[in-house]
Structure formats: structure tokens, C-alpha cells
Amino acid sequence: LRTPITSIYAGAELLRRRLVDDPATRELATDLADEANRLHRLVENLLVLSRVERGADLRRDDPVLLHHLARRVLAYEAERWPGARFDMETPATLPAVTGDESYAEQILRNLLSNAAKYGPPGGRVRLQLEHVDDEVLLRVLDDGPGFEPGTEERVFELFRRAGTQSQPGEGIGLAHVRTLVRSLGGDITLRSELGVGSTFI
């Protein structure tokens, strides 16, 4: 599935760049590229879930510099979601964590895009990194609608949709994130308040 999706995405992006004098067709090419990108993420999420289901060990011992990775991913998501405001708070340096950079990137992208997607127009998405004892804590905060008290664990269940049904989604992203985080030796929790927002840690 990866090969045709990559071809569709690359072709749509090329068309979008070339069609500057035809706004309607350029918009169509942009929509095509966005949907191909969404399909690519869905395939990546399902691949990880299927590997873990088959008992694959995803743990890696590669050094990952989260503050460098986070800046790159934040810039990418800010471009994808121009209606949201993205901010990052991090110390000048952080120790490397052990893991897999591509999986860490998937985790970040899922959390940041969810925060932007379910937040209000012009909403703020904050990414915070902090060194505490022998761990690096990563927080993604939004000012979206929040979750009902007592549902903090259920949002990580497979095929459970967050937010309103009018938003596109498959209910896979957060299940994929928790599976990846735990497979890499970490953990993820949610703090949320209705009408105030959510923090994924």
C-alpha cells in the first residue's frame, strides 16, 4: 500500500505547485495530497498495530534527540493546520532518549494533528518538553472541547472516536500512539477538563 500512496501524494504535490494560475484545480490537487497523506498515516498506524499484535518487539536503543525532532514535526504540522497556533517550550538542551526516531515522529504527529483537528478555529496547540530525573516528559496541550470525566482511558481504545463525528478520522490514532509509546518503554496519560482542553503526557 505504501508505494501507490507515495506516488499519489508526490503527483498531487507536483500538480499543486504547477497549477498556480488555476485556483480551482490547484485546490483539488491540494485536497488530493492531503487525503493521500492521511491515508499514508493510516497505513503506518495499522502496520504498527499489526506488528505489536503479532508479538513484534519494537523497542530500539537508538539515541533520539526529541527537541530537534519536535521542532521539525511542529513546523510540518503548523503548515498543515494554518488555522491553529503552534508553540513549543523546551530547554536549550535535553538528554537523548533511547528509542526509534521514526516511531517517535509518528507519536508526535498523531498528537499534534489531533490537537489541531479537534481544537477551535485559531486554537492554540502547545508542545512542552522537560527533563525530570531520568526521563524526558513530553506534553501536548490544546484548548479543545476536552473529554468527559472518567473517559481518560477509553480514548486510547481502538476505533473509539474523539470529538465530533463531523471530523474526519478512524479512531485509530490514539490507540496507535499508546501502543507505540508503551512498546518503546514509555507511558502516556491524559488529563482533560470539559470546555477547557486536554493535555497528553
PDB file of C-alpha atoms in Angstrom:
ATOM      1  CA  LEU A   1       0.000   0.000   0.000  1.00  0.00           C
ATOM      2  CA  ARG A   2       2.851   2.397   0.695  1.00  0.00           C
ATOM      3  CA  THR A   3       4.059   2.524  -2.929  1.00  0.00           C
ATOM      4  CA  PRO A   4       0.828   3.673  -4.640  1.00  0.00           C
ATOM      5  CA  ILE A   5       0.053   6.106  -1.805  1.00  0.00           C
ATOM      6  CA  THR A   6       3.503   7.676  -2.131  1.00  0.00           C
ATOM      7  CA  SER A   7       3.041   8.028  -5.895  1.00  0.00           C
ATOM      8  CA  ILE A   8      -0.383   9.640  -5.487  1.00  0.00           C
ATOM      9  CA  TYR A   9       0.918  12.071  -2.861  1.00  0.00           C
ATOM     10  CA  ALA A  10       4.013  13.034  -4.877  1.00  0.00           C
ATOM     11  CA  GLY A  11       1.969  13.521  -8.045  1.00  0.00           C
ATOM     12  CA  ALA A  12      -0.628  15.658  -6.266  1.00  0.00           C
ATOM     13  CA  GLU A  13       2.071  17.832  -4.691  1.00  0.00           C
ATOM     14  CA  LEU A  14       3.730  18.338  -8.082  1.00  0.00           C
ATOM     15  CA  LEU A  15       0.408  19.327  -9.656  1.00  0.00           C
ATOM     16  CA  ARG A  16      -0.357  21.702  -6.791  1.00  0.00           C
ATOM     17  CA  ARG A  17       2.945  23.542  -7.255  1.00  0.00           C
ATOM     18  CA  ARG A  18       2.481  23.845 -11.015  1.00  0.00           C
ATOM     19  CA  LEU A  19      -1.148  24.945 -11.029  1.00  0.00           C
ATOM     20  CA  VAL A  20      -0.633  28.418  -9.564  1.00  0.00           C
ATOM     21  CA  ASP A  21      -2.727  30.028 -12.335  1.00  0.00           C
ATOM     22  CA  ASP A  22      -5.694  27.699 -11.907  1.00  0.00           C
ATOM     23  CA  PRO A  23      -7.014  28.098  -8.314  1.00  0.00           C
ATOM     24  CA  ALA A  24      -9.850  25.581  -8.603  1.00  0.00           C
ATOM     25  CA  THR A  25      -7.675  22.764  -9.944  1.00  0.00           C
ATOM     26  CA  ARG A  26      -4.899  23.696  -7.500  1.00  0.00           C
ATOM     27  CA  GLU A  27      -7.361  23.343  -4.626  1.00  0.00           C
ATOM     28  CA  LEU A  28      -8.379  19.930  -5.944  1.00  0.00           C
ATOM     29  CA  ALA A  29      -4.710  18.846  -6.113  1.00  0.00           C
ATOM     30  CA  THR A  30      -4.206  20.127  -2.540  1.00  0.00           C
ATOM     31  CA  ASP A  31      -7.186  18.093  -1.300  1.00  0.00           C
ATOM     32  CA  LEU A  32      -5.827  15.033  -3.102  1.00  0.00           C
ATOM     33  CA  ALA A  33      -2.401  15.464  -1.483  1.00  0.00           C
ATOM     34  CA  ASP A  34      -3.963  15.937   1.970  1.00  0.00           C
ATOM     35  CA  GLU A  35      -6.064  12.788   1.641  1.00  0.00           C
ATOM     36  CA  ALA A  36      -3.088  10.773   0.357  1.00  0.00           C
ATOM     37  CA  ASN A  37      -1.093  11.964   3.367  1.00  0.00           C
ATOM     38  CA  ARG A  38      -3.951  10.961   5.671  1.00  0.00           C
ATOM     39  CA  LEU A  39      -4.100   7.524   4.018  1.00  0.00           C
ATOM     40  CA  HIS A  40      -0.317   7.152   4.429  1.00  0.00           C
ATOM     41  CA  ARG A  41      -0.625   7.856   8.173  1.00  0.00           C
ATOM     42  CA  LEU A  42      -3.477   5.386   8.480  1.00  0.00           C
ATOM     43  CA  VAL A  43      -1.408   2.646   6.824  1.00  0.00           C
ATOM     44  CA  GLU A  44       1.563   3.396   9.098  1.00  0.00           C
ATOM     45  CA  ASN A  45      -0.701   3.256  12.173  1.00  0.00           C
ATOM     46  CA  LEU A  46      -2.210  -0.072  11.123  1.00  0.00           C
ATOM     47  CA  LEU A  47       1.225  -1.540  10.368  1.00  0.00           C
ATOM     48  CA  VAL A  48       2.438  -0.761  13.885  1.00  0.00           C
ATOM     49  CA  LEU A  49      -0.712  -2.182  15.489  1.00  0.00           C
ATOM     50  CA  SER A  50      -0.456  -5.384  13.440  1.00  0.00           C
ATOM     51  CA  ARG A  51       3.244  -5.822  14.314  1.00  0.00           C
ATOM     52  CA  VAL A  52       2.523  -5.496  18.027  1.00  0.00           C
ATOM     53  CA  GLU A  53      -0.456  -7.848  17.717  1.00  0.00           C
ATOM     54  CA  ARG A  54       1.890 -10.460  16.198  1.00  0.00           C
ATOM     55  CA  GLY A  55       4.281 -10.036  19.145  1.00  0.00           C
ATOM     56  CA  ALA A  56       6.984  -7.992  17.386  1.00  0.00           C
ATOM     57  CA  ASP A  57       9.446  -6.167  19.645  1.00  0.00           C
ATOM     58  CA  LEU A  58       9.519  -2.504  18.608  1.00  0.00           C
ATOM     59  CA  ARG A  59      11.979  -1.414  21.276  1.00  0.00           C
ATOM     60  CA  ARG A  60      15.170   0.187  19.915  1.00  0.00           C
ATOM     61  CA  ASP A  61      18.300   1.524  21.593  1.00  0.00           C
ATOM     62  CA  ASP A  62      18.988   4.341  19.124  1.00  0.00           C
ATOM     63  CA  PRO A  63      19.638   7.796  20.641  1.00  0.00           C
ATOM     64  CA  VAL A  64      16.811  10.221  19.798  1.00  0.00           C
ATOM     65  CA  LEU A  65      17.117  13.977  20.377  1.00  0.00           C
ATOM     66  CA  LEU A  66      13.488  14.843  20.967  1.00  0.00           C
ATOM     67  CA  HIS A  67      13.914  18.633  20.957  1.00  0.00           C
ATOM     68  CA  HIS A  68      15.391  18.549  17.425  1.00  0.00           C
ATOM     69  CA  LEU A  69      12.754  16.099  16.189  1.00  0.00           C
ATOM     70  CA  ALA A  70       9.953  18.070  17.861  1.00  0.00           C
ATOM     71  CA  ARG A  71      10.907  21.339  16.142  1.00  0.00           C
ATOM     72  CA  ARG A  72      10.823  19.652  12.735  1.00  0.00           C
ATOM     73  CA  VAL A  73       7.487  17.925  13.332  1.00  0.00           C
ATOM     74  CA  LEU A  74       5.933  21.065  14.832  1.00  0.00           C
ATOM     75  CA  ALA A  75       6.907  23.109  11.759  1.00  0.00           C
ATOM     76  CA  TYR A  76       5.390  20.463   9.476  1.00  0.00           C
ATOM     77  CA  GLU A  77       2.104  20.305  11.394  1.00  0.00           C
ATOM     78  CA  ALA A  78       1.873  24.112  11.607  1.00  0.00           C
ATOM     79  CA  GLU A  79       1.980  24.191   7.807  1.00  0.00           C
ATOM     80  CA  ARG A  80      -0.727  21.514   7.574  1.00  0.00           C
ATOM     81  CA  TRP A  81      -3.015  23.331  10.053  1.00  0.00           C
ATOM     82  CA  PRO A  82      -2.776  27.058   9.254  1.00  0.00           C
ATOM     83  CA  GLY A  83      -5.895  27.745  11.341  1.00  0.00           C
ATOM     84  CA  ALA A  84      -4.146  26.714  14.585  1.00  0.00           C
ATOM     85  CA  ARG A  85      -1.351  28.405  16.560  1.00  0.00           C
ATOM     86  CA  PHE A  86       1.557  26.114  17.444  1.00  0.00           C
ATOM     87  CA  ASP A  87       4.033  26.892  20.250  1.00  0.00           C
ATOM     88  CA  MET A  88       6.950  24.916  21.647  1.00  0.00           C
ATOM     89  CA  GLU A  89       8.536  25.219  25.086  1.00  0.00           C
ATOM     90  CA  THR A  90      11.791  23.344  25.663  1.00  0.00           C
ATOM     91  CA  PRO A  91      15.097  23.791  27.472  1.00  0.00           C
ATOM     92  CA  ALA A  92      18.082  24.651  25.285  1.00  0.00           C
ATOM     93  CA  THR A  93      19.331  21.077  25.625  1.00  0.00           C
ATOM     94  CA  LEU A  94      17.815  17.768  26.618  1.00  0.00           C
ATOM     95  CA  PRO A  95      19.435  14.367  27.079  1.00  0.00           C
ATOM     96  CA  ALA A  96      18.908  11.864  24.294  1.00  0.00           C
ATOM     97  CA  VAL A  97      16.270   9.218  24.884  1.00  0.00           C
ATOM     98  CA  THR A  98      16.567   5.660  23.644  1.00  0.00           C
ATOM     99  CA  GLY A  99      14.099   4.575  21.023  1.00  0.00           C
ATOM    100  CA  ASP A 100      13.345   4.826  17.319  1.00  0.00           C
ATOM    101  CA  GLU A 101      13.178   8.252  15.673  1.00  0.00           C
ATOM    102  CA  SER A 102      10.596   7.259  13.056  1.00  0.00           C
ATOM    103  CA  TYR A 103       8.254   5.902  15.738  1.00  0.00           C
ATOM    104  CA  ALA A 104       8.811   8.990  17.913  1.00  0.00           C
ATOM    105  CA  GLU A 105       7.883  11.109  14.889  1.00  0.00           C
ATOM    106  CA  GLN A 106       4.664   9.119  14.390  1.00  0.00           C
ATOM    107  CA  ILE A 107       3.741   9.704  18.047  1.00  0.00           C
ATOM    108  CA  LEU A 108       4.350  13.447  17.794  1.00  0.00           C
ATOM    109  CA  ARG A 109       2.490  13.827  14.502  1.00  0.00           C
ATOM    110  CA  ASN A 110      -0.563  11.983  15.773  1.00  0.00           C
ATOM    111  CA  LEU A 111      -0.768  14.022  18.991  1.00  0.00           C
ATOM    112  CA  LEU A 112      -0.168  17.406  17.346  1.00  0.00           C
ATOM    113  CA  SER A 113      -2.549  16.818  14.442  1.00  0.00           C
ATOM    114  CA  ASN A 114      -5.272  15.601  16.841  1.00  0.00           C
ATOM    115  CA  ALA A 115      -4.844  18.709  18.986  1.00  0.00           C
ATOM    116  CA  ALA A 116      -5.171  20.959  15.926  1.00  0.00           C
ATOM    117  CA  LYS A 117      -8.038  18.986  14.383  1.00  0.00           C
ATOM    118  CA  TYR A 118     -10.285  18.969  17.456  1.00  0.00           C
ATOM    119  CA  GLY A 119      -9.378  22.437  18.718  1.00  0.00           C
ATOM    120  CA  PRO A 120     -11.396  25.573  17.909  1.00  0.00           C
ATOM    121  CA  PRO A 121     -10.548  27.789  14.911  1.00  0.00           C
ATOM    122  CA  GLY A 122      -7.499  29.822  15.849  1.00  0.00           C
ATOM    123  CA  GLY A 123      -6.903  27.500  18.805  1.00  0.00           C
ATOM    124  CA  ARG A 124      -3.520  27.075  20.440  1.00  0.00           C
ATOM    125  CA  VAL A 125      -1.511  23.863  20.446  1.00  0.00           C
ATOM    126  CA  ARG A 126       1.423  23.763  22.846  1.00  0.00           C
ATOM    127  CA  LEU A 127       4.252  21.253  22.873  1.00  0.00           C
ATOM    128  CA  GLN A 128       6.319  21.147  26.067  1.00  0.00           C
ATOM    129  CA  LEU A 129       9.483  19.130  26.704  1.00  0.00           C
ATOM    130  CA  GLU A 130      11.018  18.763  30.154  1.00  0.00           C
ATOM    131  CA  HIS A 131      13.838  16.749  31.746  1.00  0.00           C
ATOM    132  CA  VAL A 132      12.662  15.214  35.044  1.00  0.00           C
ATOM    133  CA  ASP A 133      15.008  12.838  36.892  1.00  0.00           C
ATOM    134  CA  ASP A 134      15.981  10.184  34.319  1.00  0.00           C
ATOM    135  CA  GLU A 135      13.068  10.833  31.961  1.00  0.00           C
ATOM    136  CA  VAL A 136      12.082  13.307  29.275  1.00  0.00           C
ATOM    137  CA  LEU A 137       8.451  14.349  29.600  1.00  0.00           C
ATOM    138  CA  LEU A 138       6.562  15.443  26.508  1.00  0.00           C
ATOM    139  CA  ARG A 139       3.240  17.261  26.836  1.00  0.00           C
ATOM    140  CA  VAL A 140       0.804  18.243  24.094  1.00  0.00           C
ATOM    141  CA  LEU A 141      -1.783  20.741  25.307  1.00  0.00           C
ATOM    142  CA  ASP A 142      -4.833  22.025  23.453  1.00  0.00           C
ATOM    143  CA  ASP A 143      -7.799  24.278  24.194  1.00  0.00           C
ATOM    144  CA  GLY A 144     -10.309  21.965  22.554  1.00  0.00           C
ATOM    145  CA  PRO A 145     -13.607  20.690  23.987  1.00  0.00           C
ATOM    146  CA  GLY A 146     -11.990  18.245  26.432  1.00  0.00           C
ATOM    147  CA  PHE A 147     -13.285  14.822  27.470  1.00  0.00           C
ATOM    148  CA  GLU A 148     -15.929  13.657  29.922  1.00  0.00           C
ATOM    149  CA  PRO A 149     -14.532  12.783  33.383  1.00  0.00           C
ATOM    150  CA  GLY A 150     -13.836   9.062  33.660  1.00  0.00           C
ATOM    151  CA  THR A 151     -13.186   8.567  29.926  1.00  0.00           C
ATOM    152  CA  GLU A 152      -9.430   9.220  30.080  1.00  0.00           C
ATOM    153  CA  GLU A 153      -8.559   5.560  29.477  1.00  0.00           C
ATOM    154  CA  ARG A 154     -11.272   4.874  26.913  1.00  0.00           C
ATOM    155  CA  VAL A 155      -9.941   7.473  24.450  1.00  0.00           C
ATOM    156  CA  PHE A 156      -6.984   5.140  23.807  1.00  0.00           C
ATOM    157  CA  GLU A 157      -9.212   2.233  22.753  1.00  0.00           C
ATOM    158  CA  LEU A 158      -9.049   1.113  19.123  1.00  0.00           C
ATOM    159  CA  PHE A 159     -11.773   2.576  16.862  1.00  0.00           C
ATOM    160  CA  ARG A 160     -13.041   4.952  19.576  1.00  0.00           C
ATOM    161  CA  ARG A 161     -13.593   8.368  18.016  1.00  0.00           C
ATOM    162  CA  ALA A 162     -12.668  11.531  19.868  1.00  0.00           C
ATOM    163  CA  GLY A 163     -14.534  14.781  19.348  1.00  0.00           C
ATOM    164  CA  THR A 164     -17.472  15.165  16.975  1.00  0.00           C
ATOM    165  CA  GLN A 165     -18.322  12.714  14.245  1.00  0.00           C
ATOM    166  CA  SER A 166     -18.132  15.574  11.724  1.00  0.00           C
ATOM    167  CA  GLN A 167     -14.338  15.484  11.988  1.00  0.00           C
ATOM    168  CA  PRO A 168     -12.576  13.001   9.687  1.00  0.00           C
ATOM    169  CA  GLY A 169     -10.959  10.092  11.477  1.00  0.00           C
ATOM    170  CA  GLU A 170     -10.974   6.365  12.028  1.00  0.00           C
ATOM    171  CA  GLY A 171     -10.468   6.055  15.789  1.00  0.00           C
ATOM    172  CA  ILE A 172      -7.009   4.521  15.321  1.00  0.00           C
ATOM    173  CA  GLY A 173      -4.562   7.366  16.055  1.00  0.00           C
ATOM    174  CA  LEU A 174      -4.592   7.393  19.867  1.00  0.00           C
ATOM    175  CA  ALA A 175      -4.614   3.583  20.112  1.00  0.00           C
ATOM    176  CA  HIS A 176      -1.591   3.593  17.797  1.00  0.00           C
ATOM    177  CA  VAL A 177       0.145   6.258  19.923  1.00  0.00           C
ATOM    178  CA  ARG A 178      -0.306   4.347  23.184  1.00  0.00           C
ATOM    179  CA  THR A 179       0.817   1.083  21.566  1.00  0.00           C
ATOM    180  CA  LEU A 180       3.970   2.756  20.247  1.00  0.00           C
ATOM    181  CA  VAL A 181       4.780   4.637  23.448  1.00  0.00           C
ATOM    182  CA  ARG A 182       4.474   1.520  25.590  1.00  0.00           C
ATOM    183  CA  SER A 183       6.346  -0.636  23.084  1.00  0.00           C
ATOM    184  CA  LEU A 184       9.247   1.840  23.280  1.00  0.00           C
ATOM    185  CA  GLY A 185       9.347   1.642  27.084  1.00  0.00           C
ATOM    186  CA  GLY A 186       7.355   4.774  27.917  1.00  0.00           C
ATOM    187  CA  ASP A 187       3.813   5.525  29.003  1.00  0.00           C
ATOM    188  CA  ILE A 188       1.082   8.010  28.082  1.00  0.00           C
ATOM    189  CA  THR A 189      -1.674   9.600  30.158  1.00  0.00           C
ATOM    190  CA  LEU A 190      -4.427  12.114  29.531  1.00  0.00           C
ATOM    191  CA  ARG A 191      -5.585  14.991  31.710  1.00  0.00           C
ATOM    192  CA  SER A 192      -8.681  16.747  30.466  1.00  0.00           C
ATOM    193  CA  GLU A 193     -11.419  19.147  31.502  1.00  0.00           C
ATOM    194  CA  LEU A 194     -14.662  19.693  29.599  1.00  0.00           C
ATOM    195  CA  GLY A 195     -14.704  23.068  27.890  1.00  0.00           C
ATOM    196  CA  VAL A 196     -11.098  23.801  28.846  1.00  0.00           C
ATOM    197  CA  GLY A 197      -8.908  21.390  26.876  1.00  0.00           C
ATOM    198  CA  SER A 198      -6.695  18.339  27.137  1.00  0.00           C
ATOM    199  CA  THR A 199      -3.099  17.502  27.953  1.00  0.00           C
ATOM    200  CA  PHE A 200      -1.472  14.320  26.666  1.00  0.00           C
ATOM    201  CA  ILE A 201       1.678  13.455  28.656  1.00  0.00           C
TER     202      ILE A 201
END
